[in-house]
mmCIF file of C-alpha atoms and ligand atoms in Angstrom:
data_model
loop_
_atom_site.group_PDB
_atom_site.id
_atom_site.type_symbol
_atom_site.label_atom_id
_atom_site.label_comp_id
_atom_site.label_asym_id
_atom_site.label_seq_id
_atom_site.Cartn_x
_atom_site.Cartn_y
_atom_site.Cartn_z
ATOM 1 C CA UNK A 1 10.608 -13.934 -7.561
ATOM 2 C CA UNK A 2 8.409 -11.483 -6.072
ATOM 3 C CA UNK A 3 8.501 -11.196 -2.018
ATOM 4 C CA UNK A 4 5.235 -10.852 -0.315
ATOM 5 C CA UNK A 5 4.585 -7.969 1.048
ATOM 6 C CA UNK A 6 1.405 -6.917 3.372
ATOM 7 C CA UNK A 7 1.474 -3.216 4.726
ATOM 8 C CA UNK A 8 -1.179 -2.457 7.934
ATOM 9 C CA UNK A 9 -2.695 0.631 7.408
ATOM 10 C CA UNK A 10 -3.604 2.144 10.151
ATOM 11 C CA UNK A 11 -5.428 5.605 8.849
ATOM 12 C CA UNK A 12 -6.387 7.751 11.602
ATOM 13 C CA UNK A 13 -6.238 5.220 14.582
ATOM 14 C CA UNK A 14 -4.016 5.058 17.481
ATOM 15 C CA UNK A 15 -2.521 7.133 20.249
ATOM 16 C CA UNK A 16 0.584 6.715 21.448
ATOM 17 C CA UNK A 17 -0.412 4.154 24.272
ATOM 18 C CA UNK A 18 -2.385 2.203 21.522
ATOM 19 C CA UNK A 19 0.608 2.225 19.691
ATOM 20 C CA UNK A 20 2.864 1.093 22.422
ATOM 21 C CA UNK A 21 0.574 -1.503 23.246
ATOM 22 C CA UNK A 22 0.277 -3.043 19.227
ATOM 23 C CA UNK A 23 4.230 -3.082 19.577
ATOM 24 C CA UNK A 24 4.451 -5.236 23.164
ATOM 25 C CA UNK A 25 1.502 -7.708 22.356
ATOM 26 C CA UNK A 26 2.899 -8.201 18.211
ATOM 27 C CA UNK A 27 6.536 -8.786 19.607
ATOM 28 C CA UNK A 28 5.620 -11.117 22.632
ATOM 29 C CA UNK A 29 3.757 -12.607 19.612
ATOM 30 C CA UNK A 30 5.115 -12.966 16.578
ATOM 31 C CA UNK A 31 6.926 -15.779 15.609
ATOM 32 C CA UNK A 32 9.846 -15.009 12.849
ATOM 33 C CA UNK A 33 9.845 -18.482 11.398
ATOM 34 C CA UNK A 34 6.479 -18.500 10.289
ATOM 35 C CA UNK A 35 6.326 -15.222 8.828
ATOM 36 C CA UNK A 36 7.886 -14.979 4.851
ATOM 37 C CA UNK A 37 6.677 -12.014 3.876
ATOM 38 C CA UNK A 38 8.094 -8.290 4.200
ATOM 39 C CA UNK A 39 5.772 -6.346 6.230
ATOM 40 C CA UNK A 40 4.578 -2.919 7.644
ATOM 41 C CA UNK A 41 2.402 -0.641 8.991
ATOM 42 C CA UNK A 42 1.433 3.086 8.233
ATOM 43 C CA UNK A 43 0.584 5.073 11.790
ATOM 44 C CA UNK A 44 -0.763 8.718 11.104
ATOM 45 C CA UNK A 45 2.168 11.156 10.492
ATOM 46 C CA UNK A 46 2.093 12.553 13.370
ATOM 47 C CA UNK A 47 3.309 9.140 14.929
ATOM 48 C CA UNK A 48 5.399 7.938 12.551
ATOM 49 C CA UNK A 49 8.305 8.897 14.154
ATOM 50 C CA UNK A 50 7.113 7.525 17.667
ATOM 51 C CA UNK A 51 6.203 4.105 15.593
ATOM 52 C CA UNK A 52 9.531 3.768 14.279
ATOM 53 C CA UNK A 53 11.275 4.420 17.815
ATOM 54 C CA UNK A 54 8.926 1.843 19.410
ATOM 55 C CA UNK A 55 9.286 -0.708 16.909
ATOM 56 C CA UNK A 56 13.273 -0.085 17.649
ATOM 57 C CA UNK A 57 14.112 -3.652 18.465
ATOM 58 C CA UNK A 58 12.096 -4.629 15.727
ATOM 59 C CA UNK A 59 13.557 -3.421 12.660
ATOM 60 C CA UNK A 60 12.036 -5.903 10.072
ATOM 61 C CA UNK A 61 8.936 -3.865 10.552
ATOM 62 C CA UNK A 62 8.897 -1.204 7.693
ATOM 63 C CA UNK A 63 7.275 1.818 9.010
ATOM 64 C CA UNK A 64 5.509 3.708 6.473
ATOM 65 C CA UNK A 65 3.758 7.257 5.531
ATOM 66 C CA UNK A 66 -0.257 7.381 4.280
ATOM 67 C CA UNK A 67 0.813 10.566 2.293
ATOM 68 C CA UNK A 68 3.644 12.207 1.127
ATOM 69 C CA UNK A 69 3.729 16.060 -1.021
ATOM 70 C CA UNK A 70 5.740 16.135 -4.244
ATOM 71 C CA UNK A 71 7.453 19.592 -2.734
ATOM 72 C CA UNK A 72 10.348 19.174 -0.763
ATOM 73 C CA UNK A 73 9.052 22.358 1.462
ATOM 74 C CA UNK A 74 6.975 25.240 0.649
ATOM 75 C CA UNK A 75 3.739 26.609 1.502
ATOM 76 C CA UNK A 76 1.320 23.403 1.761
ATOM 77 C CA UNK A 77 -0.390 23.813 5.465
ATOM 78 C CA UNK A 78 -1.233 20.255 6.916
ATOM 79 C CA UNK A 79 1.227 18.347 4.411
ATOM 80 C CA UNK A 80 4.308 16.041 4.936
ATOM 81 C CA UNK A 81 6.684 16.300 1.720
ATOM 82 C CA UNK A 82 9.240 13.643 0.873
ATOM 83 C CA UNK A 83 11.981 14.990 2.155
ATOM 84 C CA UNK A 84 10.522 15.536 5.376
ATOM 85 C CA UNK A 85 9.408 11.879 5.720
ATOM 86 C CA UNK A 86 13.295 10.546 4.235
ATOM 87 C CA UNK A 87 14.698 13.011 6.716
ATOM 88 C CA UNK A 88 13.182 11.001 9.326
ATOM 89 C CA UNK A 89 14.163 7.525 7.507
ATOM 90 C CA UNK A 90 10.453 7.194 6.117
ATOM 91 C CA UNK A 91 10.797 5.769 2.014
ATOM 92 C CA UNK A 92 7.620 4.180 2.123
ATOM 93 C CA UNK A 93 4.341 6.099 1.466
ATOM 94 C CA UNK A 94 1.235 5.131 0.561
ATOM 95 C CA UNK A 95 -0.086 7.217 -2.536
ATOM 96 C CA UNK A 96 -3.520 8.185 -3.975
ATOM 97 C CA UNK A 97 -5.466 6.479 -1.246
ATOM 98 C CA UNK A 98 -9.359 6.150 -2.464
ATOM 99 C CA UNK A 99 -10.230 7.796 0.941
ATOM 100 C CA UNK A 100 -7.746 10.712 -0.101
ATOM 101 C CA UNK A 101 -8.921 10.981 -3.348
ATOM 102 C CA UNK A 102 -12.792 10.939 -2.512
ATOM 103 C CA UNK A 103 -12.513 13.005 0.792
ATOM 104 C CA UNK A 104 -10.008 15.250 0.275
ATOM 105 C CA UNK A 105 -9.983 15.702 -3.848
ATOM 106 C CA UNK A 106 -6.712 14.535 -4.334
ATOM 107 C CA UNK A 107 -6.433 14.162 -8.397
ATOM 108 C CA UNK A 108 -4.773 11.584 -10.910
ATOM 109 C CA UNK A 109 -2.296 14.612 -11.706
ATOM 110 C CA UNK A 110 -1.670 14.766 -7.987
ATOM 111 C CA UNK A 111 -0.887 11.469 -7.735
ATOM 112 C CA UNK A 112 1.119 11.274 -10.765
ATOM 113 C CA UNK A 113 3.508 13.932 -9.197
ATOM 114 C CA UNK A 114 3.527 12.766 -6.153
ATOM 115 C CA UNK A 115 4.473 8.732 -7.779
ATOM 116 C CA UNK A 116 7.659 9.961 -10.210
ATOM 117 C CA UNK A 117 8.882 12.190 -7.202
ATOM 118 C CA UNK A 118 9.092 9.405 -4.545
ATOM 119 C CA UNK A 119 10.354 7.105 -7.291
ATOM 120 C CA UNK A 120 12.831 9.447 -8.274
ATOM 121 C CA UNK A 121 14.061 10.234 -4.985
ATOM 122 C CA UNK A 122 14.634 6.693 -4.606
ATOM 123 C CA UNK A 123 11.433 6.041 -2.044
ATOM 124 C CA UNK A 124 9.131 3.513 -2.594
ATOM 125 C CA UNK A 125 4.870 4.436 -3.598
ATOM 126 C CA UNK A 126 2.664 2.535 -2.765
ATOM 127 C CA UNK A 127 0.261 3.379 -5.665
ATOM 128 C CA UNK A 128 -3.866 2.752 -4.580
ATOM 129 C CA UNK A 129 -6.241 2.151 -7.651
ATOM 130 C CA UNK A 130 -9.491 0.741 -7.970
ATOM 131 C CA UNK A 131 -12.796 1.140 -8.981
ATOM 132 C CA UNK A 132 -16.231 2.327 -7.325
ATOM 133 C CA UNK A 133 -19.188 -0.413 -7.011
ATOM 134 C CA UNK A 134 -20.924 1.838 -9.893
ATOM 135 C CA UNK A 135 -18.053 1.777 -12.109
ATOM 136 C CA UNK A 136 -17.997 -2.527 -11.181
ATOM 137 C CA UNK A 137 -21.975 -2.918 -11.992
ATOM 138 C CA UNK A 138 -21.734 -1.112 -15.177
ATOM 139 C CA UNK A 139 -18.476 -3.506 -15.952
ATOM 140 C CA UNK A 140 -16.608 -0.451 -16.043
ATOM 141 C CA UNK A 141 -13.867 -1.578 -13.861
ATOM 142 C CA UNK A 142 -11.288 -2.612 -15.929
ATOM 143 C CA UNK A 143 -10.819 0.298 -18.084
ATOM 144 C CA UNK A 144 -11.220 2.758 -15.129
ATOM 145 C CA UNK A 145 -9.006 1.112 -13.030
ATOM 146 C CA UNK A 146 -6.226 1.316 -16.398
ATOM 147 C CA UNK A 147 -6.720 4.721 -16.862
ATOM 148 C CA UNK A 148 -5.862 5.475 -13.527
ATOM 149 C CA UNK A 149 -2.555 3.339 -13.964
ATOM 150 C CA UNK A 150 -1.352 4.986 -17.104
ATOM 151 C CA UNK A 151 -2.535 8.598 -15.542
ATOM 152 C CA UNK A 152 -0.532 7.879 -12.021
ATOM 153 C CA UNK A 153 2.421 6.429 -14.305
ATOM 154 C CA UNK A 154 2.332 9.031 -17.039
ATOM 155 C CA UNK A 155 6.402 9.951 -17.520
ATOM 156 C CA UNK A 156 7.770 7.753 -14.977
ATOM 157 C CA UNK A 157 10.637 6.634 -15.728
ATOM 158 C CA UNK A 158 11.419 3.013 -17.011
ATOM 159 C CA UNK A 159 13.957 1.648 -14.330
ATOM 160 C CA UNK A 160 13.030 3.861 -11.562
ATOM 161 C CA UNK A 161 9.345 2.068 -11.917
ATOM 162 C CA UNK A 162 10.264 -1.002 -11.275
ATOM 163 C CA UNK A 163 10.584 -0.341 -7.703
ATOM 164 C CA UNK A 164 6.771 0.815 -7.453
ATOM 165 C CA UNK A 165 4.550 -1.725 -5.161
ATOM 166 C CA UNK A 166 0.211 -1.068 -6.625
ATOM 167 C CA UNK A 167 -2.712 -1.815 -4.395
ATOM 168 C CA UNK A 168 -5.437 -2.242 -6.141
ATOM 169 C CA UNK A 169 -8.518 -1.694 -4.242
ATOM 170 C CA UNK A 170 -12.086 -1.436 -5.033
ATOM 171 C CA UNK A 171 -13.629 1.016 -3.318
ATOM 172 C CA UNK A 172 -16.503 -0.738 -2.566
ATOM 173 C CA UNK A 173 -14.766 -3.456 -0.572
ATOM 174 C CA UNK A 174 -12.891 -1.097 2.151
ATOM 175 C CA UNK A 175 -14.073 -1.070 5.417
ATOM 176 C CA UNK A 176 -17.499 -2.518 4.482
ATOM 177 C CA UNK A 177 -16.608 -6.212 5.059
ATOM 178 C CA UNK A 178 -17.540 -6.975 1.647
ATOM 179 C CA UNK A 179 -14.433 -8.281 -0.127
ATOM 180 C CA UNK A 180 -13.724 -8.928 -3.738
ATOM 181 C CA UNK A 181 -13.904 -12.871 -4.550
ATOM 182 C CA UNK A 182 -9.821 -14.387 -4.937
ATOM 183 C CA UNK A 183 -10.866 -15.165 -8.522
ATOM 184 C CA UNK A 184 -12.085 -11.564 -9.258
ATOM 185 C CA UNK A 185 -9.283 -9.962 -7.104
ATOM 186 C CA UNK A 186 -6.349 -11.723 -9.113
ATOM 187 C CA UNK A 187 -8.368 -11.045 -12.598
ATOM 188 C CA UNK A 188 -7.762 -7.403 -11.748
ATOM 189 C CA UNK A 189 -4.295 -7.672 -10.824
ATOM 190 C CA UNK A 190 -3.234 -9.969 -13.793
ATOM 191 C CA UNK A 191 -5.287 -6.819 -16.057
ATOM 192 C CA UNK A 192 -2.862 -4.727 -13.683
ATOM 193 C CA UNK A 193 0.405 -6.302 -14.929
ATOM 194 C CA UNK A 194 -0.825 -6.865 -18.459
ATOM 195 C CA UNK A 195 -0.952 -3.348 -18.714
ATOM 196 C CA UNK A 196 2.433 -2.313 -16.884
ATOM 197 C CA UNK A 197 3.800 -4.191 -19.796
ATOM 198 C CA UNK A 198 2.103 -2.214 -22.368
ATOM 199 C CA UNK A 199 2.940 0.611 -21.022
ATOM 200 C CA UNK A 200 6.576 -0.727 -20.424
ATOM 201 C CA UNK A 201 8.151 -4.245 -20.902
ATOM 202 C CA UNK A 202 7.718 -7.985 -19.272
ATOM 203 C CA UNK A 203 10.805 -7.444 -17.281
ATOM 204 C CA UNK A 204 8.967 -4.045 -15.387
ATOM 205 C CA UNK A 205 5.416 -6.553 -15.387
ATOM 206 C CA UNK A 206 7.610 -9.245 -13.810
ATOM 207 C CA UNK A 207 8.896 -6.673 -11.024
ATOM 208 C CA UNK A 208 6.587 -4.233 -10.038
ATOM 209 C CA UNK A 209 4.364 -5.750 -6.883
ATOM 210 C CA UNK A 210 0.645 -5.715 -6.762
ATOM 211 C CA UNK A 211 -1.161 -6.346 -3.582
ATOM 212 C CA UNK A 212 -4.524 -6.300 -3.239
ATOM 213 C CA UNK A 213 -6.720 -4.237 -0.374
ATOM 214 C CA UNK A 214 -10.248 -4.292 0.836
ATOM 215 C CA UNK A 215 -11.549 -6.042 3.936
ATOM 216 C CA UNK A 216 -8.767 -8.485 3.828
ATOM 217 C CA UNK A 217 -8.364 -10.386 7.046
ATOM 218 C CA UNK A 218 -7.057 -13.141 8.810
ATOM 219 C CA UNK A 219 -9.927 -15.983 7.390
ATOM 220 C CA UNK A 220 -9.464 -14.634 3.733
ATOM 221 C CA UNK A 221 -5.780 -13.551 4.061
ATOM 222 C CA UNK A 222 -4.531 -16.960 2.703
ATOM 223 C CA UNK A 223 -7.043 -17.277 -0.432
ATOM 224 C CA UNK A 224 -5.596 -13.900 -1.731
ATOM 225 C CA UNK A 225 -2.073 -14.485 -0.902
ATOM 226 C CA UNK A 226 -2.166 -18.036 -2.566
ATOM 227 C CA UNK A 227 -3.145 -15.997 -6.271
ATOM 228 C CA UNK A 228 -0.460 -15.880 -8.704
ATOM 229 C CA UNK A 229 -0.227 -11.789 -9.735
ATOM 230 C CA UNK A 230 -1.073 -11.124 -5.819
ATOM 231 C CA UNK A 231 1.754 -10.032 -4.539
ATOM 232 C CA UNK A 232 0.276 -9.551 -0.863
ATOM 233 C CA UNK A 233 -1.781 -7.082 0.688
ATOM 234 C CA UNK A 234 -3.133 -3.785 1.850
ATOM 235 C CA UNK A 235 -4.950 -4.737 5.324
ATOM 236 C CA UNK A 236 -6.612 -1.948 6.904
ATOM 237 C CA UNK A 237 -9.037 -2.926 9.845
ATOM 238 C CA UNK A 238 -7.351 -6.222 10.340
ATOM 239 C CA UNK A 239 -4.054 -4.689 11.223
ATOM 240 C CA UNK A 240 -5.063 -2.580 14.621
ATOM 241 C CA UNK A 241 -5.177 -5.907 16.146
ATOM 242 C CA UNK A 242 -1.500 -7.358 16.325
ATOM 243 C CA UNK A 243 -2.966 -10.592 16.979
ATOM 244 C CA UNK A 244 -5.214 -10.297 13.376
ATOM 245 C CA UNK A 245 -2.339 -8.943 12.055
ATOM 246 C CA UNK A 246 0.443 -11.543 13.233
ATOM 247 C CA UNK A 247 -2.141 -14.290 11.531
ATOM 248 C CA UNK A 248 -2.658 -13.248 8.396
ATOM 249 C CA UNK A 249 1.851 -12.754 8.335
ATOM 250 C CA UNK A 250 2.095 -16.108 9.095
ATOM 251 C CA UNK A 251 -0.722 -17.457 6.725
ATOM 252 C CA UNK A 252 1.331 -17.747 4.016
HETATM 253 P P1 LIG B 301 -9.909 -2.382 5.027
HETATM 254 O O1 LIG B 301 -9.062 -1.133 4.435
HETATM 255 O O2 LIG B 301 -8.973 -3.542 5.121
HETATM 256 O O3 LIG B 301 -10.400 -1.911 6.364
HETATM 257 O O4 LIG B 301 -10.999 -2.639 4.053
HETATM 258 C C1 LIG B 301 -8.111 -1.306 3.438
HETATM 259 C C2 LIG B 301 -7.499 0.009 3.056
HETATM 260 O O5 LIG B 301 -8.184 1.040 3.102
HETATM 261 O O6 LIG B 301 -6.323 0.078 2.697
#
């Protein structure tokens, strides 16, 4: 049995006030016993560290990276590598983000090396596919979003998969309000797990998580989380309110 899972990401939003303030209002909030998912959020890098120390008395709340390099260290100005990130007790990064790849070029070989290097240093990727409104009005979306799967997965390793968590998310439906139906969101996720066990076996299709992301909020939370191959969500404007956020944990 698959645990839900629904990770707040926060992108470039919030000072350290904002931050402090998010942590007082969700605690005074949130209500343990109505909340059975696993949940995060994902602060900018340069307050992940802060996040984690203010969330202190809240340690259920998994604190996690938007980006991680596949070098330990080296010569890559304005990155955070793995090892930084574990160093500070960070195993959870988002990977391949659309905004990433369309703003700042980041490739499927890119991702791919940054996916078997998390997995293999025991950290957990969470993996970002999905298709552009083009590739959806040509009915293109199935086999592009695919091709990114077996590109981001090409030589992981069969156990060390298992632990991977995929958000798939049309581009089209972040940040513009305009979400993917529940039908046509779980569609794409079943396609999602169909092909993890092509590429692998039932028991890897039966493990891996696949949450879905794109204007997901507090009204629309439930519909998604009530699909059978959703395995929770990617909530990006929704989460900087803990209020929004608290709601669509406890909508389940
Ligand atoms: P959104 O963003 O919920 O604001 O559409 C989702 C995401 O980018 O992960």
């Amino acid at each position: 049995m698959r645990k839900k899972l629904i990770i707040g990401n926060w992108k470039m939003n919030k000072n350290h006030y904002e931050t402090l303030d998010f942590v007082n209002v969700f605690s005074n909030n949130i209500n343990e016993a109505l909340v059975k998912c696993n949940y995060g959020v994902a602060p900018s890098s340069i307050n992940l560290t802060f996040t984690k120390e203010a969330f202190k008395n809240h340690k259920k709340m998994l604190i996690v990276a938007q980006d991680a390099h596949y070098e330990s260290h080296g010569a890559f100005t304005g990155n955070d590598s793995w090892s930084q990130l574990k160093d500070n007790g960070i195993v959870f990064s988002i990977i391949g983000h659309s905004e990433r790849r369309q703003m700042f070029g980041d490739s499927d070989k890119l991702v791919n090396l940054k996916v078997k290097k998390l997995l293999e240093e025991k950290m957990v990727p969470i993996l970002c596919i999905g298709e552009s409104l083009k590739d959806r009005e040509a009915k293109n979306h199935k086999a592009v979003v695919t091709k990114q799967l077996q590109l981001a997965l090409k030589d992981v390793d069969h156990e060390l998969v298992k632990k991977l968590v995929i958000a798939y998310e049309p581009i089209w439906a972040i940040g513009t309000g305009k979400s993917a139906t529940s039908k046509d969101a779980q569609s794409m996720c079943k396609e999602i797990r169909t092909e993890l066990k092509t590429l692998y076996d039932q028991d890897v299709a039966n493990q891996v998580h696949i949450l879905y992301g794109g204007s997901v909020n507090a009204k629309n939370g439930q519909e998604y989380l009530s699909q059978a191959d959703i395995d929770g969500a990617l909530v990006g404007g929704a989460s900087l309110d803990p209020k929004t956020f608290i709601e669509i944990l406890e909508c389940l």
